[in-house]
PDB file of C-alpha atoms in Angstrom:
ATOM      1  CA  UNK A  21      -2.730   3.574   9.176  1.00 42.00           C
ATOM      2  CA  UNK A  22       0.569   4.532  10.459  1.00 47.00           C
ATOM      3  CA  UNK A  23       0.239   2.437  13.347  1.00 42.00           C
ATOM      4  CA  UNK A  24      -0.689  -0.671  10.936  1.00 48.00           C
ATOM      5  CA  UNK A  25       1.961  -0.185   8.830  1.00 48.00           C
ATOM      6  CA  UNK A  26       4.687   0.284  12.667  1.00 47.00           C
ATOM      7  CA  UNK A  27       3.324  -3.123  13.118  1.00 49.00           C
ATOM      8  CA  UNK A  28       3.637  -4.726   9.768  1.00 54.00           C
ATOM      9  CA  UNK A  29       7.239  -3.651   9.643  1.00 51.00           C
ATOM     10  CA  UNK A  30       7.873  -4.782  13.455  1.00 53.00           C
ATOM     11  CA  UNK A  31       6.538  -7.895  12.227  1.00 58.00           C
ATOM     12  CA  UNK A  32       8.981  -8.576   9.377  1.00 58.00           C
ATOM     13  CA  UNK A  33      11.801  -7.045  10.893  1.00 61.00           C
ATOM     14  CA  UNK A  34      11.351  -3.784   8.668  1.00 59.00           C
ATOM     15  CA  UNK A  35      11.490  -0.069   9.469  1.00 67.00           C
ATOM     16  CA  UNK A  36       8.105   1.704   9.074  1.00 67.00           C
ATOM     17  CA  UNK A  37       9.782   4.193   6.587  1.00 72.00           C
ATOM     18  CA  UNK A  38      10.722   1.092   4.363  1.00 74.00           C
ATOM     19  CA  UNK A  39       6.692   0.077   4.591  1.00 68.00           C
ATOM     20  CA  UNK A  40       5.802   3.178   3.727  1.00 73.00           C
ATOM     21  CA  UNK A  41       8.413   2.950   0.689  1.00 73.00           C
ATOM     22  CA  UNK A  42       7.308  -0.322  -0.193  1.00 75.00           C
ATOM     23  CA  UNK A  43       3.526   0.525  -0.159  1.00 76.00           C
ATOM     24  CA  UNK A  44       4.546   3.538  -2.133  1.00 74.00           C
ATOM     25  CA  UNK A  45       6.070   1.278  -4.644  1.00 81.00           C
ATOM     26  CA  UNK A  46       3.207  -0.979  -5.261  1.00 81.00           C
ATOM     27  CA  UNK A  47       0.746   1.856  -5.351  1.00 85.00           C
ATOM     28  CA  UNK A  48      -0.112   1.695  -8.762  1.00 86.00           C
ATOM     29  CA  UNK A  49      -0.937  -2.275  -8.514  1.00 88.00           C
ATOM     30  CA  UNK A  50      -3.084  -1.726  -4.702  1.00 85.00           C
ATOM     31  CA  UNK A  51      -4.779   0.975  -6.694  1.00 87.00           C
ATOM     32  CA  UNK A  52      -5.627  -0.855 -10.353  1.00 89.00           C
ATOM     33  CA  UNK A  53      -7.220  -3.781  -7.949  1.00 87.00           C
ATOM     34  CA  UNK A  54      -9.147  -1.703  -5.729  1.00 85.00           C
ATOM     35  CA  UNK A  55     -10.397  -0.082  -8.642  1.00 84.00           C
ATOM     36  CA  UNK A  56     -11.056  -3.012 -10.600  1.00 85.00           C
ATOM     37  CA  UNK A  57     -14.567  -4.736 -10.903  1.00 82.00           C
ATOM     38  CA  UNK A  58     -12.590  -8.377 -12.539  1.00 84.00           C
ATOM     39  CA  UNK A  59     -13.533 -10.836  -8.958  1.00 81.00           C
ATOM     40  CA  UNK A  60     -10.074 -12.546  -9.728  1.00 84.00           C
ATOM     41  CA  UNK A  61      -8.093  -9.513  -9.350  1.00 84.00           C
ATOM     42  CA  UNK A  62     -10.457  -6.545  -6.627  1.00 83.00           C
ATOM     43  CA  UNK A  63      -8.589  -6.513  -3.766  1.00 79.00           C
ATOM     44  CA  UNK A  64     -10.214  -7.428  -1.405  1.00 75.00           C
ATOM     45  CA  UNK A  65     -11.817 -10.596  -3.179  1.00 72.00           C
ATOM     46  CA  UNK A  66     -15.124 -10.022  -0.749  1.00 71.00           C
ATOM     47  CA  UNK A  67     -17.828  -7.848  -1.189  1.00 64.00           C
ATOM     48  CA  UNK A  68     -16.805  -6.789  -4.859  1.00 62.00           C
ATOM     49  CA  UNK A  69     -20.309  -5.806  -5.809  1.00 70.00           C
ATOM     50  CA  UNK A  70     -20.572  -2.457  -4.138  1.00 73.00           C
ATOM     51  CA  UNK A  71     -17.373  -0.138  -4.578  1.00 75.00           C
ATOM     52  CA  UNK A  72     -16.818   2.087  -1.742  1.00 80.00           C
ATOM     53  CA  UNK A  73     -15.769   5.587  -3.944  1.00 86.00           C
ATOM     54  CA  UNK A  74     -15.084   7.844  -0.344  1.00 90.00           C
ATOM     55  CA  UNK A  75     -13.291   4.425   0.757  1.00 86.00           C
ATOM     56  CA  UNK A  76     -11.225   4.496  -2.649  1.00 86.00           C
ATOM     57  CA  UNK A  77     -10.556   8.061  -2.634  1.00 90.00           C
ATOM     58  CA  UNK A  78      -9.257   7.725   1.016  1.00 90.00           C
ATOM     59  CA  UNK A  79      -6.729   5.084   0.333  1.00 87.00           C
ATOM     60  CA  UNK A  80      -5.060   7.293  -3.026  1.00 89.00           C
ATOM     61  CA  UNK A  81      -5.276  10.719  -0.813  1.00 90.00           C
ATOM     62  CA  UNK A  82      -2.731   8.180   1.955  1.00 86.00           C
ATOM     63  CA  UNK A  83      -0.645   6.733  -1.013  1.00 85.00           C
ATOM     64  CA  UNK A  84      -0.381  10.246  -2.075  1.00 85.00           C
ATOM     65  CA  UNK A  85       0.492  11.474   1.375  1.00 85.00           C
ATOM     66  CA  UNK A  86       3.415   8.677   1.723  1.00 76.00           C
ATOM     67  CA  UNK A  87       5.260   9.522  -1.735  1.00 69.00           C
TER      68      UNK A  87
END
């Protein structure tokens, strides 16, 4: 994950610690669609009939970790 996020922000010119920040930022919206079962607004928009719990818990435990 930190690697992803070293390449998003050496992509768009950012530092990592700002994509960390800015992932911190919108964690409340990446959670609510993650955790939403509406097709229009579960990120992702594939494979929305089986939620992956250990998968969801993973992804707030990081969040956590980066504010």
């Amino acid at each position: 994950t930190g690697l992803f996020l070293a390449q998003s922000a050496a992509a768009t010119g950012e530092s990592a610690g700002k994509a960390r920040a800015s992932v911190a930022k919108h964690a409340p919206e990446i959670l609510r669609r993650v955790h939403s079962d509406n097709p229009y607004v579960r990120m992702p928009p594939l494979g929305v009939q089986i939620v992956d719990e250990a998968g969801l818990q993973l992804l707030a435990s990081w969040i956590d970790a980066l504010q």
